[in-house]
mmCIF file of C-alpha atoms in Angstrom:
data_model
loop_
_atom_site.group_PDB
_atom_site.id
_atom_site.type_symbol
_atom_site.label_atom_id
_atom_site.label_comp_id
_atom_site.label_asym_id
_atom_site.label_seq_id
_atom_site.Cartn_x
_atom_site.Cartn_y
_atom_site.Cartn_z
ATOM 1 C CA UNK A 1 11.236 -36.731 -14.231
ATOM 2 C CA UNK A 2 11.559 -33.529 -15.758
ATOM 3 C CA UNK A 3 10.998 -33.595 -19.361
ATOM 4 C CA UNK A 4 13.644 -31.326 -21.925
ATOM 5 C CA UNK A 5 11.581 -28.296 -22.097
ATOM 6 C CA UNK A 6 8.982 -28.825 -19.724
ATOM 7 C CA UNK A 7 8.058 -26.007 -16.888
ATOM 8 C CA UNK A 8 7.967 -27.141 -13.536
ATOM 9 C CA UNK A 9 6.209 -24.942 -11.572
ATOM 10 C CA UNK A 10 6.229 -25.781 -7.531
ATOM 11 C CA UNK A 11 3.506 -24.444 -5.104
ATOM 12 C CA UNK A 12 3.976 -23.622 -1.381
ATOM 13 C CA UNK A 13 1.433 -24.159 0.802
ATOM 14 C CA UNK A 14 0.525 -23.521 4.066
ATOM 15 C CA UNK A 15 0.104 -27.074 5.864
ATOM 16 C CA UNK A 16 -2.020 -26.148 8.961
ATOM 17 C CA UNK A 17 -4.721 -24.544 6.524
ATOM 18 C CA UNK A 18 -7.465 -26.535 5.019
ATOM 19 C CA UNK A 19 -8.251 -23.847 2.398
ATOM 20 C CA UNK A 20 -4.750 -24.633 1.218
ATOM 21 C CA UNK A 21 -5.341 -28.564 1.704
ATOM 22 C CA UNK A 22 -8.644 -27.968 -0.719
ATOM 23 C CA UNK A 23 -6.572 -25.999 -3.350
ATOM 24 C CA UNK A 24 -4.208 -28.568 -3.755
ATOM 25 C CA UNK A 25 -6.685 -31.452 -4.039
ATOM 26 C CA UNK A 26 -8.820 -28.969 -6.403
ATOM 27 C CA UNK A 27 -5.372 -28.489 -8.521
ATOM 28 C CA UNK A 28 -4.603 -32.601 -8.358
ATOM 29 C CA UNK A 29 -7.420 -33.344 -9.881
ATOM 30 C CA UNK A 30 -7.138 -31.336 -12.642
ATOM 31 C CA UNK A 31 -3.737 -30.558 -13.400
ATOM 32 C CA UNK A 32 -3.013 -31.800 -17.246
ATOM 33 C CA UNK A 33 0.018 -34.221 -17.662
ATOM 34 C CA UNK A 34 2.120 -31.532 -19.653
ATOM 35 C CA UNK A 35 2.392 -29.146 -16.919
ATOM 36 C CA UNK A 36 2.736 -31.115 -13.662
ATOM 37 C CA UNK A 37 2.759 -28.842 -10.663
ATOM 38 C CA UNK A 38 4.637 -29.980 -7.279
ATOM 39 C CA UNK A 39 3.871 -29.166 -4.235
ATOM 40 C CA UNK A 40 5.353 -28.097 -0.976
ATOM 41 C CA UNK A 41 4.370 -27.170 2.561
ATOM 42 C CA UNK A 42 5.488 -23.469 3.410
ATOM 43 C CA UNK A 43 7.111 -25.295 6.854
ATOM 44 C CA UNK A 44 9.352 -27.171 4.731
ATOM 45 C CA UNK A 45 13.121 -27.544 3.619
ATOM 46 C CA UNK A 46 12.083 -26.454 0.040
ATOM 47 C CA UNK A 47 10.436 -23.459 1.129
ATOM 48 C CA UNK A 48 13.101 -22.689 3.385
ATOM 49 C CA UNK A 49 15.636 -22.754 0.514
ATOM 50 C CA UNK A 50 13.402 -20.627 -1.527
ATOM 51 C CA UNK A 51 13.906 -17.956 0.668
ATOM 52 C CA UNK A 52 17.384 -17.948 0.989
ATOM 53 C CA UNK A 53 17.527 -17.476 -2.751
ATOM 54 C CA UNK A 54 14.816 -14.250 -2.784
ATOM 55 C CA UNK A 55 16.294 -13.111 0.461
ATOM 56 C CA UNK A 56 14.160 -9.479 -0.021
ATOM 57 C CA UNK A 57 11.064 -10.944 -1.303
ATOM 58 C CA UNK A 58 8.195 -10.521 1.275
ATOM 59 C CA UNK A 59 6.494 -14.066 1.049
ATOM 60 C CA UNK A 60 2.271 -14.652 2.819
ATOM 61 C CA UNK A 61 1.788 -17.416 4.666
ATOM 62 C CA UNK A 62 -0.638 -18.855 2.596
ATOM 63 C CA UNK A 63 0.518 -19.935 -1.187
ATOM 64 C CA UNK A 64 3.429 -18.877 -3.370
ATOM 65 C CA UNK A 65 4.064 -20.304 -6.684
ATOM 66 C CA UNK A 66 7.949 -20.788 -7.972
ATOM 67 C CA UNK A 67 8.358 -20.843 -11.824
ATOM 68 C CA UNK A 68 11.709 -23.095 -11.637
ATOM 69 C CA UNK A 69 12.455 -21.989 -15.164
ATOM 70 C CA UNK A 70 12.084 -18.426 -14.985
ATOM 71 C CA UNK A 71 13.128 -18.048 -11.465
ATOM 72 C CA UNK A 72 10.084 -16.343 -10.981
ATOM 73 C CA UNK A 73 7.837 -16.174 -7.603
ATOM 74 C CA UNK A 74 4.175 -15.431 -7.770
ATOM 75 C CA UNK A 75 2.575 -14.813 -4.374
ATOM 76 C CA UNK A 76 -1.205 -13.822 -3.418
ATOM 77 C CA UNK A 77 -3.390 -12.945 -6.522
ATOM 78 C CA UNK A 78 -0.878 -13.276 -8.631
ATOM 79 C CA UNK A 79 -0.389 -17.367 -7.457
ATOM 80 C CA UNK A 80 -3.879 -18.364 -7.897
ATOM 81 C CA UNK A 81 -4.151 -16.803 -11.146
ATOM 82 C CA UNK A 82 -1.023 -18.501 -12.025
ATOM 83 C CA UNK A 83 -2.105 -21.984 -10.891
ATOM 84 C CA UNK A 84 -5.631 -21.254 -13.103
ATOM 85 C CA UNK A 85 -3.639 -20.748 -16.115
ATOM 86 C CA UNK A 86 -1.309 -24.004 -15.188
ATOM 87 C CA UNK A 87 -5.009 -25.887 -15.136
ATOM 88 C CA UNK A 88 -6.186 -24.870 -18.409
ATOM 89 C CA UNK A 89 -9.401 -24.152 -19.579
ATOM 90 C CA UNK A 90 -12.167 -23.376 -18.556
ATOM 91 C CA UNK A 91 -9.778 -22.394 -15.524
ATOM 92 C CA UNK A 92 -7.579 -20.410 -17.666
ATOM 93 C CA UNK A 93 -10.303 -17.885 -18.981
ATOM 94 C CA UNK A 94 -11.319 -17.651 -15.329
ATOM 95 C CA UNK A 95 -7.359 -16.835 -14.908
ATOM 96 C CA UNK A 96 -8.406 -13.610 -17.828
ATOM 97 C CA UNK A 97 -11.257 -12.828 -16.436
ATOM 98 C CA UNK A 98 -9.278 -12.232 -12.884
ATOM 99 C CA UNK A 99 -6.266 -10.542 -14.869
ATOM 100 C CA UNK A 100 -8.674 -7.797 -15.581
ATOM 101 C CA UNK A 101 -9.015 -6.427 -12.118
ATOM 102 C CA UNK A 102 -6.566 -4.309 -10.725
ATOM 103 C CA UNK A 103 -4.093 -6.129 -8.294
ATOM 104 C CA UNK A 104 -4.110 -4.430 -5.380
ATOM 105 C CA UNK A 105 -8.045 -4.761 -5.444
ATOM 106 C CA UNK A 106 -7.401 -8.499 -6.459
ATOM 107 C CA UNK A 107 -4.627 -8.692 -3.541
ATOM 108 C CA UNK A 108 -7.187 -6.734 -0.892
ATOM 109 C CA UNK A 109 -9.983 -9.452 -1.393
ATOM 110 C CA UNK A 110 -7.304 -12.445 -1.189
ATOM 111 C CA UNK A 111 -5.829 -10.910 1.873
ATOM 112 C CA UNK A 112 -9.606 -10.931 3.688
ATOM 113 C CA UNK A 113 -9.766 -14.436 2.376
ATOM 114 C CA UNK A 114 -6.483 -15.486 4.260
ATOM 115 C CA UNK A 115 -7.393 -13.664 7.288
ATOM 116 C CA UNK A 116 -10.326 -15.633 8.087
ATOM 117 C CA UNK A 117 -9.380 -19.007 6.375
ATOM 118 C CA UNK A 118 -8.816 -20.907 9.396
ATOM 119 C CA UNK A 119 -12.290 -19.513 10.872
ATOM 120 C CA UNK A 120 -14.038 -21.537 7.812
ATOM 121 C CA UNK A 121 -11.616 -24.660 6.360
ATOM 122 C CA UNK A 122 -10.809 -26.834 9.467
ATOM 123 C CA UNK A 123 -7.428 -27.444 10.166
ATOM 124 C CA UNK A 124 -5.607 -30.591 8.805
ATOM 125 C CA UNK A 125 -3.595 -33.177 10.950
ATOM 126 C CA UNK A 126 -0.980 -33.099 8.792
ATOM 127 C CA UNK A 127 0.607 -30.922 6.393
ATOM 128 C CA UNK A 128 0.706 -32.974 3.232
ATOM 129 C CA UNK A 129 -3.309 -33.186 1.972
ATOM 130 C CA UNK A 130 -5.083 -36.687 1.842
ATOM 131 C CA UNK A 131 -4.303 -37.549 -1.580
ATOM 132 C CA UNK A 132 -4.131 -40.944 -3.669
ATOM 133 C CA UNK A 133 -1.138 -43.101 -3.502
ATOM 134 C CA UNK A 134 -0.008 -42.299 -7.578
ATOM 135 C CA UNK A 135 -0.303 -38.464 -6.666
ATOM 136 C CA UNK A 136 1.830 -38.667 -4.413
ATOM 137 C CA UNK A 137 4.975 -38.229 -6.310
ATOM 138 C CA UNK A 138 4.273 -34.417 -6.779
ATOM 139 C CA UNK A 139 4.733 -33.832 -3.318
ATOM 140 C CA UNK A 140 7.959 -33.293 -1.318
ATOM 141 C CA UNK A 141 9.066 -31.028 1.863
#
């Protein structure tokens, strides 16, 4: 459970995308124990009731990050940059590195990325990614 003064951060995912399936396996396996992230498919109840509370927010359909504490949403560039710096290092300097580039050039290279995702990550049977059994408790719909 949710520790007094711990951040729990929640990613959105799209379920049908295996680039999405590999980020969150990628993320698993090295998220440290102080800053679990959870995890939810974009075609979910969760999601759902993420939008209703950022009615005017323009969400992708790819991954979006909710700070829970800050009531903050990080979408596109901005979420995998977000997750790096949730990983720590050497993910986190990567994270730097990547918060030196202008975002709308960061933004234009992710958006080429999502378009042809599906052409290069096969698509998953299920939505929630084939993960090990003590894992699974950071995932929920």
């Amino acid at each position: 459970m949710k520790k007094l003064n711990q951040k729990k951060f929640r990613l959105f995912y799209d379920g049908t995308c295996g680039l999405c399936h590999w980020l969150i396996r990628f993320s698993l396996s090295r998220m440290p124990p102080q800053t679990p992230i959870y995890f939810s498919p974009l075609q979910g109840v969760a999601f759902k009731n993420l939008k209703k509370k950022f009615p005017k927010h323009h969400f992708p359909d790819s991954i979006v990050v909710y700070d829970e504490d800050k009531k903050k949403v990080f979408v596109k560039s901005e979420a995998v940059i977000k997750v790096l710096i949730l990983l720590g290092q050497p993910w986190k300097a990567i994270a730097s590195l990547l918060e030196g580039v202008p975002l709308p050039i960061l933004n234009k290279g992710y958006d080429c990325v999502a378009k042809i995702r599906h052409k290069f990550f096969k698509s998953p049977k299920q939505s929630c990614p084939t993960i090990p059994k003590e894992k699974k408790k950071f995932f929920d719909d």
